[in-house]
């Protein structure tokens, strides 16, 4: 299988190039040349398959030309080594918990699979691969945990000093081994600027092999489609339309759902639920896209004013806004509504949700109010509420027990190197560290 750029200027390329370079030269995003149709029998048997079996079936459909199935099995076994759970709250309403991985957010799916895939793609090469990641929190933790201990790959994480939560900082800075954390005296944009300059530094790149692990890498998209197939399997005997609400920021999660539908998985409709950063719902209304600087909200992993995966969505729909509207509905909600929904869901179902998931519930609710057909609704829960105790606990009036995955980080000692926002300091650090 070859990978094309949504920019439509760069030539199609190999899986290895698409995954290790991450982004095409023309500024577009990689997508597979065609989206394979899954076997009918595979789809009919989804109900009885485990997440790992689903992951292997989908991976093979995309990657079997490039990677032998026995190796794919290994990639899947090592990366998808945690649960996904579908909880039915009432007749019309289920929630898919994608947060049972090591960092308790759905980003574990993408980061773990990408780490194992990259590890396979560089086998037999003697040059070490260095992954540079700028993070405002969650991406860095998932990447750090996913790449931990992978031979031949070193990860350097840049995070803004004082601007990540205490528990996020522990997850970023206590891994050790091949993971190094840099505490940058600046904001997230400063971190990102350092990474971009390093990638543009041809002298540096002659000596060191650099790669990125951000959310636009195709290797992070594919594994997110696994749980959409899992949903469809579990709700196979549903009565009405299967409608999935996705708390969205950069729209990678939603794009994976759209891809799953194109593979032949029976999903009827998607809801792109956003916080006050409402460029997507505005785009659906007007047909025109205006990116803007992001606003800070309670659901901060969704504070995105220029969602990169919009390029993929437009490409998949050949930029036909009417077609996009048929498959996706979208609404925006503010922090007040987000808080209120956390309270309502706790009261009604004795179920605790985090602020991102709450935006997802709000979106589904809005859809149900106007739906003319029978609907089986699913909200994708993207993070465990224990990751956001400072926002959730005052609302529900209870403390949230800290799950063992998070507790183990809290006990460890932070290890981070201070870094100024001067590029020369960063460059010197890379040269010294990478040897
Ligand atoms: C990253 C993230 C999102 C947004 O996902 P996208 O794929 O960028 O739309 C939502 N919720 C949580 C908890 C996240 O970490």
Coordinates of C-alpha atoms and ligand atoms in Angstrom, one line a residue:
X1 CA 0.0 0.0 0.0
X2 CA 1.2 3.5 -0.8
X3 CA 0.4 6.7 1.1
X4 CA -0.7 9.9 -0.6
X5 CA -0.6 13.5 0.7
X6 CA -3.8 15.4 1.1
X7 CA -1.8 18.4 -0.2
X8 CA -1.8 16.5 -3.6
X9 CA 1.7 17.8 -4.5
X10 CA 4.0 15.4 -2.9
X11 CA 4.3 12.0 -4.6
X12 CA 2.8 8.8 -3.1
X13 CA 5.3 7.2 -0.7
X14 CA 5.9 4.0 1.3
X15 CA 4.6 3.1 4.7
X16 CA 8.1 3.5 6.1
X17 CA 8.5 7.0 4.8
X18 CA 5.0 8.1 5.8
X19 CA 5.4 6.9 9.4
X20 CA 9.1 7.9 10.0
X21 CA 8.8 11.3 8.3
X22 CA 5.3 11.9 9.8
X23 CA 4.4 14.7 7.4
X24 CA 4.7 15.2 3.6
X25 CA 6.8 18.0 2.2
X26 CA 3.8 19.8 0.7
X27 CA 2.4 20.5 4.1
X28 CA -0.6 18.0 3.7
X29 CA -1.2 14.9 5.7
X30 CA -0.7 11.3 4.8
X31 CA -3.6 8.9 4.0
X32 CA -3.5 5.4 2.5
X33 CA -4.0 5.5 -1.3
X34 CA -7.2 3.5 -0.8
X35 CA -9.1 2.5 2.3
X36 CA -9.4 -1.3 2.2
X37 CA -12.8 -3.0 2.5
X38 CA -12.9 -5.4 5.4
X39 CA -14.0 -8.9 4.8
X40 CA -17.8 -9.5 5.2
X41 CA -17.2 -12.5 7.5
X42 CA -14.8 -10.4 9.7
X43 CA -17.5 -7.7 10.1
X44 CA -20.2 -10.2 10.8
X45 CA -18.0 -11.8 13.5
X46 CA -17.0 -8.5 15.2
X47 CA -19.5 -9.2 18.0
X48 CA -17.4 -12.1 19.3
X49 CA -13.9 -10.7 18.7
X50 CA -11.6 -9.2 21.3
X51 CA -10.0 -5.8 20.8
X52 CA -6.7 -7.5 19.9
X53 CA -8.4 -9.7 17.3
X54 CA -10.1 -6.7 15.8
X55 CA -6.8 -4.8 15.8
X56 CA -5.1 -7.6 14.0
X57 CA -7.8 -7.9 11.3
X58 CA -7.8 -4.2 10.6
X59 CA -4.0 -3.9 10.7
X60 CA -3.6 -6.7 8.3
X61 CA -6.0 -5.1 5.8
X62 CA -3.8 -2.0 5.8
X63 CA -0.3 -3.2 6.5
X64 CA 0.0 -6.8 5.4
X65 CA 1.8 -5.8 2.1
X66 CA 4.5 -4.3 4.2
X67 CA 4.6 -6.3 7.4
X68 CA 4.3 -10.1 7.7
X69 CA 1.2 -11.1 9.7
X70 CA 3.3 -12.8 12.5
X71 CA 5.1 -9.4 13.0
X72 CA 1.7 -7.6 13.0
X73 CA 0.5 -10.0 15.7
X74 CA 3.5 -9.0 17.8
X75 CA 2.9 -5.3 17.2
X76 CA -0.7 -5.7 18.3
X77 CA 0.0 -7.9 21.3
X78 CA 2.6 -5.4 22.6
X79 CA 0.6 -2.2 22.0
X80 CA -3.1 -3.2 22.6
X81 CA -2.3 -4.7 26.0
X82 CA -5.2 -3.0 27.9
X83 CA -9.0 -3.1 27.9
X84 CA -11.7 -1.1 26.3
X85 CA -15.1 -1.2 27.9
X86 CA -18.6 -0.4 26.6
X87 CA -20.9 0.6 29.4
X88 CA -24.7 0.8 28.8
X89 CA -26.2 3.6 30.8
X90 CA -29.7 3.3 29.5
X91 CA -31.7 2.2 26.4
X92 CA -30.3 4.8 24.1
X93 CA -27.1 5.6 25.7
X94 CA -23.7 3.8 26.1
X95 CA -20.2 5.1 26.9
X96 CA -17.1 3.6 25.5
X97 CA -14.2 3.9 28.0
X98 CA -11.0 4.2 26.0
X99 CA -9.0 5.2 29.0
X100 CA -7.8 1.9 30.5
X101 CA -4.3 2.2 29.1
X102 CA -1.2 3.2 31.1
X103 CA -1.8 7.0 30.9
X104 CA -5.6 6.7 31.2
X105 CA -6.5 8.6 28.0
X106 CA -7.4 7.4 24.5
X107 CA -4.0 8.7 23.2
X108 CA -2.5 5.4 24.5
X109 CA -4.0 3.7 21.5
X110 CA -2.2 5.8 19.0
X111 CA 1.1 6.3 20.9
X112 CA 1.6 2.6 21.7
X113 CA 0.8 1.3 18.3
X114 CA 3.0 4.0 16.6
X115 CA 5.9 3.1 18.9
X116 CA 5.7 -0.6 18.1
X117 CA 5.3 0.1 14.4
X118 CA 8.3 2.5 14.3
X119 CA 10.3 -0.1 16.2
X120 CA 9.6 -2.6 13.4
X121 CA 10.3 -0.2 10.6
X122 CA 13.8 0.7 11.8
X123 CA 14.9 -2.9 12.5
X124 CA 18.3 -3.8 11.2
X125 CA 19.4 -0.2 10.9
X126 CA 22.3 1.0 13.0
X127 CA 21.5 4.7 13.4
X128 CA 19.4 5.6 16.4
X129 CA 16.1 7.3 15.8
X130 CA 15.4 10.4 18.0
X131 CA 11.8 11.4 18.5
X132 CA 11.2 15.0 19.4
X133 CA 7.8 15.9 21.0
X134 CA 6.5 19.2 22.2
X135 CA 3.6 18.7 24.5
X136 CA 1.1 20.6 26.6
X137 CA 0.4 17.4 28.6
X138 CA -1.4 14.4 27.5
X139 CA 0.4 13.6 24.2
X140 CA 3.8 13.7 25.9
X141 CA 2.7 11.2 28.6
X142 CA 1.2 8.7 26.1
X143 CA 4.3 9.0 23.9
X144 CA 6.7 8.6 26.8
X145 CA 4.9 5.5 28.1
X146 CA 4.5 4.0 24.6
X147 CA 8.1 4.3 23.6
X148 CA 9.6 3.3 27.0
X149 CA 12.3 0.7 26.6
X150 CA 12.0 0.4 22.8
X151 CA 15.5 -0.4 21.5
X152 CA 17.0 2.0 18.9
X153 CA 14.6 4.8 19.7
X154 CA 15.2 7.8 22.0
X155 CA 12.5 10.2 23.0
X156 CA 13.0 13.9 24.0
X157 CA 10.0 15.6 25.4
X158 CA 9.7 19.4 25.6
X159 CA 7.0 20.7 28.0
X160 CA 6.3 24.3 29.2
X161 CA 7.5 24.9 32.8
X162 CA 4.6 25.4 35.2
X163 CA 2.0 24.9 32.6
X164 CA 1.2 21.2 32.9
X165 CA -0.7 19.6 35.8
X166 CA 1.3 18.1 38.6
X167 CA 0.2 14.6 37.7
X168 CA 1.0 15.1 34.0
X169 CA 4.4 16.4 34.9
X170 CA 5.1 13.2 36.9
X171 CA 4.1 11.1 33.9
X172 CA 6.4 13.1 31.7
X173 CA 9.5 13.2 33.9
X174 CA 9.7 9.9 35.8
X175 CA 10.0 7.3 33.0
X176 CA 13.8 7.2 32.7
X177 CA 15.5 4.8 30.3
X178 CA 15.3 6.1 26.7
X179 CA 12.9 9.0 27.7
X180 CA 14.3 12.5 28.5
X181 CA 12.2 15.4 29.6
X182 CA 13.1 19.0 29.0
X183 CA 11.4 21.7 31.1
X184 CA 11.3 24.7 28.9
X185 CA 11.1 28.3 30.3
X186 CA 8.3 29.3 28.0
X187 CA 4.9 28.2 26.8
X188 CA 3.7 25.4 24.5
X189 CA 4.3 27.4 21.4
X190 CA 8.0 28.0 22.4
X191 CA 8.4 24.2 22.8
X192 CA 6.9 23.6 19.4
X193 CA 9.1 26.3 17.9
X194 CA 12.3 24.5 19.2
X195 CA 11.1 21.2 17.7
X196 CA 10.3 22.9 14.3
X197 CA 13.7 24.6 14.2
X198 CA 15.5 21.3 14.9
X199 CA 13.6 19.7 12.0
X200 CA 14.6 22.6 9.7
X201 CA 18.3 22.4 10.9
X202 CA 19.9 20.4 8.0
X203 CA 23.3 20.3 9.6
X204 CA 21.9 18.7 12.7
X205 CA 19.8 16.3 10.6
X206 CA 22.9 15.1 8.7
X207 CA 24.2 13.8 12.0
X208 CA 21.1 12.7 13.8
X209 CA 18.0 10.9 12.5
X210 CA 15.0 12.9 13.8
X211 CA 11.3 12.0 13.7
X212 CA 8.2 13.4 15.3
X213 CA 5.3 11.6 17.2
X214 CA 2.6 14.2 16.9
X215 CA -1.0 13.4 16.3
X216 CA -0.9 13.9 12.6
X217 CA 1.2 10.7 12.1
X218 CA -0.9 8.1 10.2
X219 CA 0.4 5.4 12.6
X220 CA -1.6 7.1 15.4
X221 CA -4.8 7.3 13.4
X222 CA -5.1 3.7 12.4
X223 CA -5.3 2.1 15.9
X224 CA -8.0 4.6 16.8
X225 CA -10.3 2.9 14.3
X226 CA -10.0 -0.4 16.3
X227 CA -12.4 0.8 19.0
X228 CA -15.0 2.0 16.5
X229 CA -15.1 -1.6 15.1
X230 CA -15.4 -2.8 18.7
X231 CA -18.5 -0.5 19.3
X232 CA -20.2 -1.7 16.1
X233 CA -19.6 -5.3 17.1
X234 CA -21.0 -4.9 20.6
X235 CA -24.1 -3.1 19.3
X236 CA -24.6 -5.3 16.3
X237 CA -28.1 -6.2 17.2
X238 CA -29.1 -2.5 17.8
X239 CA -32.5 -1.3 16.9
X240 CA -31.9 2.2 15.6
X241 CA -29.1 4.2 13.9
X242 CA -25.7 3.8 15.5
X243 CA -24.5 7.3 16.3
X244 CA -21.1 8.1 17.9
X245 CA -20.3 11.3 19.7
X246 CA -16.6 12.2 19.7
X247 CA -15.1 14.9 22.0
X248 CA -12.9 16.6 19.4
X249 CA -9.9 18.9 19.3
X250 CA -7.5 18.0 16.5
X251 CA -10.1 15.7 15.0
X252 CA -7.8 12.6 14.8
X253 CA -10.3 10.5 16.8
X254 CA -13.2 11.5 14.6
X255 CA -11.2 10.9 11.4
X256 CA -10.4 7.4 12.6
X257 CA -14.2 6.8 13.0
X258 CA -14.8 8.0 9.4
X259 CA -12.1 5.7 8.2
X260 CA -13.7 2.8 10.1
X261 CA -17.0 3.5 8.3
X262 CA -15.3 3.5 4.9
X263 CA -13.8 0.1 5.7
X264 CA -17.3 -1.2 5.8
X265 CA -18.0 -1.1 9.6
X266 CA -21.7 -0.4 10.2
X267 CA -21.7 3.1 11.8
X268 CA -24.4 5.5 10.8
X269 CA -23.6 9.0 12.0
X270 CA -20.9 11.0 13.9
X271 CA -21.2 13.9 16.2
X272 CA -18.1 16.2 16.5
X273 CA -18.5 17.6 20.0
X274 CA -16.3 20.6 20.7
X275 CA -15.8 23.1 23.5
X276 CA -15.8 26.8 23.0
X277 CA -13.2 26.4 20.2
X278 CA -15.9 26.1 17.6
X279 CA -14.2 26.3 14.2
X280 CA -15.6 23.0 13.1
X281 CA -19.3 23.6 13.8
X282 CA -18.9 27.0 12.2
X283 CA -17.3 25.3 9.2
X284 CA -20.3 22.9 8.9
X285 CA -22.7 25.8 9.1
X286 CA -21.1 28.1 6.6
X287 CA -19.0 25.8 4.4
X288 CA -16.0 28.0 5.0
X289 CA -13.1 27.3 7.3
X290 CA -11.6 30.1 9.5
X291 CA -8.9 28.9 11.9
X292 CA -8.3 31.2 14.9
X293 CA -6.1 31.2 18.1
X294 CA -7.5 28.7 20.7
X295 CA -9.3 29.7 23.9
X296 CA -8.5 28.0 27.2
X297 CA -11.3 25.7 28.5
X298 CA -11.9 23.0 31.1
X299 CA -11.5 20.4 28.4
X300 CA -8.0 21.6 27.6
X301 CA -6.9 18.7 25.4
X302 CA -9.5 20.0 22.9
X303 CA -8.3 23.6 22.9
X304 CA -7.5 23.7 19.2
X305 CA -8.2 26.6 16.9
X306 CA -6.8 25.1 13.7
X307 CA -7.5 21.3 13.8
X308 CA -5.0 19.6 11.6
X309 CA -7.1 16.6 10.7
X310 CA -9.6 18.8 8.9
X311 CA -7.4 18.4 5.9
X312 CA -8.0 14.6 6.0
X313 CA -11.7 15.0 6.5
X314 CA -12.1 17.3 3.5
X315 CA -10.0 15.0 1.4
X316 CA -12.1 11.9 2.4
X317 CA -15.3 13.8 1.4
X318 CA -13.7 15.4 -1.7
X319 CA -14.5 18.7 0.0
X320 CA -18.2 18.3 -0.5
X321 CA -19.7 20.1 2.4
X322 CA -23.2 18.7 1.9
X323 CA -21.8 15.1 2.1
X324 CA -19.9 16.0 5.3
X325 CA -23.1 17.3 6.8
X326 CA -24.9 14.1 6.0
X327 CA -22.4 12.1 8.0
X328 CA -21.3 14.5 10.8
X329 CA -23.2 16.9 13.1
X330 CA -21.3 19.3 15.2
X331 CA -22.0 21.6 18.2
X332 CA -19.9 23.7 20.6
X333 CA -20.5 23.9 24.4
X334 CA -19.0 26.2 27.0
X335 CA -17.5 25.4 30.4
X336 CA -20.7 26.1 32.3
X337 CA -22.6 23.5 30.3
X338 CA -19.6 21.1 30.7
X339 CA -19.8 21.4 34.5
X340 CA -23.5 21.0 34.5
X341 CA -23.4 17.8 32.4
X342 CA -20.8 16.2 34.8
X343 CA -23.3 16.9 37.6
X344 CA -26.3 15.5 35.7
X345 CA -24.6 12.3 34.6
X346 CA -23.3 11.7 38.2
X347 CA -26.8 12.3 39.6
X348 CA -28.7 10.2 37.1
X349 CA -26.3 7.3 36.6
X350 CA -23.9 7.5 39.5
X351 CA -21.2 7.6 36.9
X352 CA -18.2 10.1 37.0
X353 CA -17.0 11.6 33.7
X354 CA -14.2 14.0 32.9
X355 CA -14.7 17.4 31.2
X356 CA -13.8 16.1 27.7
X357 CA -16.2 13.2 28.0
X358 CA -18.8 15.7 29.3
X359 CA -18.6 17.7 26.0
X360 CA -19.2 14.4 24.2
X361 CA -22.4 13.8 26.3
X362 CA -23.6 17.3 25.5
X363 CA -23.2 16.6 21.8
X364 CA -25.1 13.4 21.9
X365 CA -27.9 15.0 23.9
X366 CA -28.2 17.8 21.4
X367 CA -28.5 15.2 18.6
X368 CA -31.1 13.2 20.4
X369 CA -33.3 16.3 20.9
X370 CA -33.8 16.7 17.2
X371 CA -33.4 13.0 16.0
X372 CA -36.4 11.8 14.0
X373 CA -35.3 8.1 14.0
X374 CA -34.6 5.6 16.7
X375 CA -31.0 6.1 17.8
X376 CA -28.4 3.9 19.7
X377 CA -26.0 6.6 21.0
X378 CA -22.4 6.1 22.1
X379 CA -20.2 8.7 23.7
X380 CA -16.5 8.1 23.4
X381 CA -15.0 8.7 26.8
X382 CA -11.5 10.0 26.1
X383 CA -10.0 10.3 29.6
X384 CA -10.4 8.9 33.1
X385 CA -11.9 11.5 35.5
X386 CA -9.1 10.9 38.0
X387 CA -6.9 12.8 35.6
X388 CA -8.9 16.0 36.3
X389 CA -9.7 16.0 40.0
X390 CA -9.4 19.7 40.4
X391 CA -12.3 20.3 38.0
X392 CA -14.5 17.2 38.6
X393 CA -14.4 16.8 42.4
X394 CA -16.0 20.1 43.4
X395 CA -18.8 19.4 41.0
X396 CA -19.7 15.9 42.2
X397 CA -18.8 16.7 45.8
X398 CA -16.7 13.6 46.3
X399 CA -13.1 12.7 45.8
X400 CA -12.2 10.4 43.0
X401 CA -10.0 7.4 43.9
X402 CA -6.7 7.5 42.1
X403 CA -6.3 4.4 39.9
X404 CA -3.0 2.4 40.3
X405 CA -1.8 3.4 36.9
X406 CA -1.7 7.1 38.0
X407 CA -0.7 6.5 41.6
X408 CA 2.6 4.8 40.6
X409 CA 3.8 7.9 38.9
X410 CA 3.0 10.2 41.8
X411 CA 5.4 8.3 44.1
X412 CA 8.4 8.8 41.7
X413 CA 11.0 11.5 41.7
X414 CA 10.8 14.1 38.9
X415 CA 13.8 14.2 36.5
X416 CA 13.9 17.0 34.0
X417 CA 16.5 19.3 32.5
X418 CA 15.8 23.0 32.5
X419 CA 16.0 24.6 29.0
X420 CA 15.9 28.3 27.9
X421 CA 13.9 29.2 24.8
X422 CA 17.2 30.0 23.0
X423 CA 17.5 27.5 20.1
X424 CA 21.3 27.3 20.5
X425 CA 20.9 25.9 24.0
X426 CA 18.5 23.3 22.7
X427 CA 20.8 22.4 19.8
X428 CA 23.8 22.1 22.2
X429 CA 21.8 19.8 24.4
X430 CA 20.9 17.6 21.5
X431 CA 24.5 17.5 20.3
X432 CA 25.8 16.6 23.8
X433 CA 23.1 14.0 24.5
X434 CA 22.9 12.3 21.2
X435 CA 26.6 12.1 20.9
Ligands
LIG1 C1 -6.4 14.7 22.6 C2 -7.7 14.6 23.4 C3 -8.9 14.8 22.8 C4 -9.0 15.4 21.4 O1 -8.8 14.3 20.4 P1 -8.5 14.7 18.9 O2 -8.2 13.4 18.2 O3 -7.4 15.7 18.9 O4 -9.8 15.3 18.4 C5 -10.1 14.7 23.6 N1 -10.0 14.3 24.8 C6 -8.8 14.0 25.4 C7 -8.8 13.6 26.9 C8 -7.6 14.1 24.8 O5 -6.5 13.8 25.4

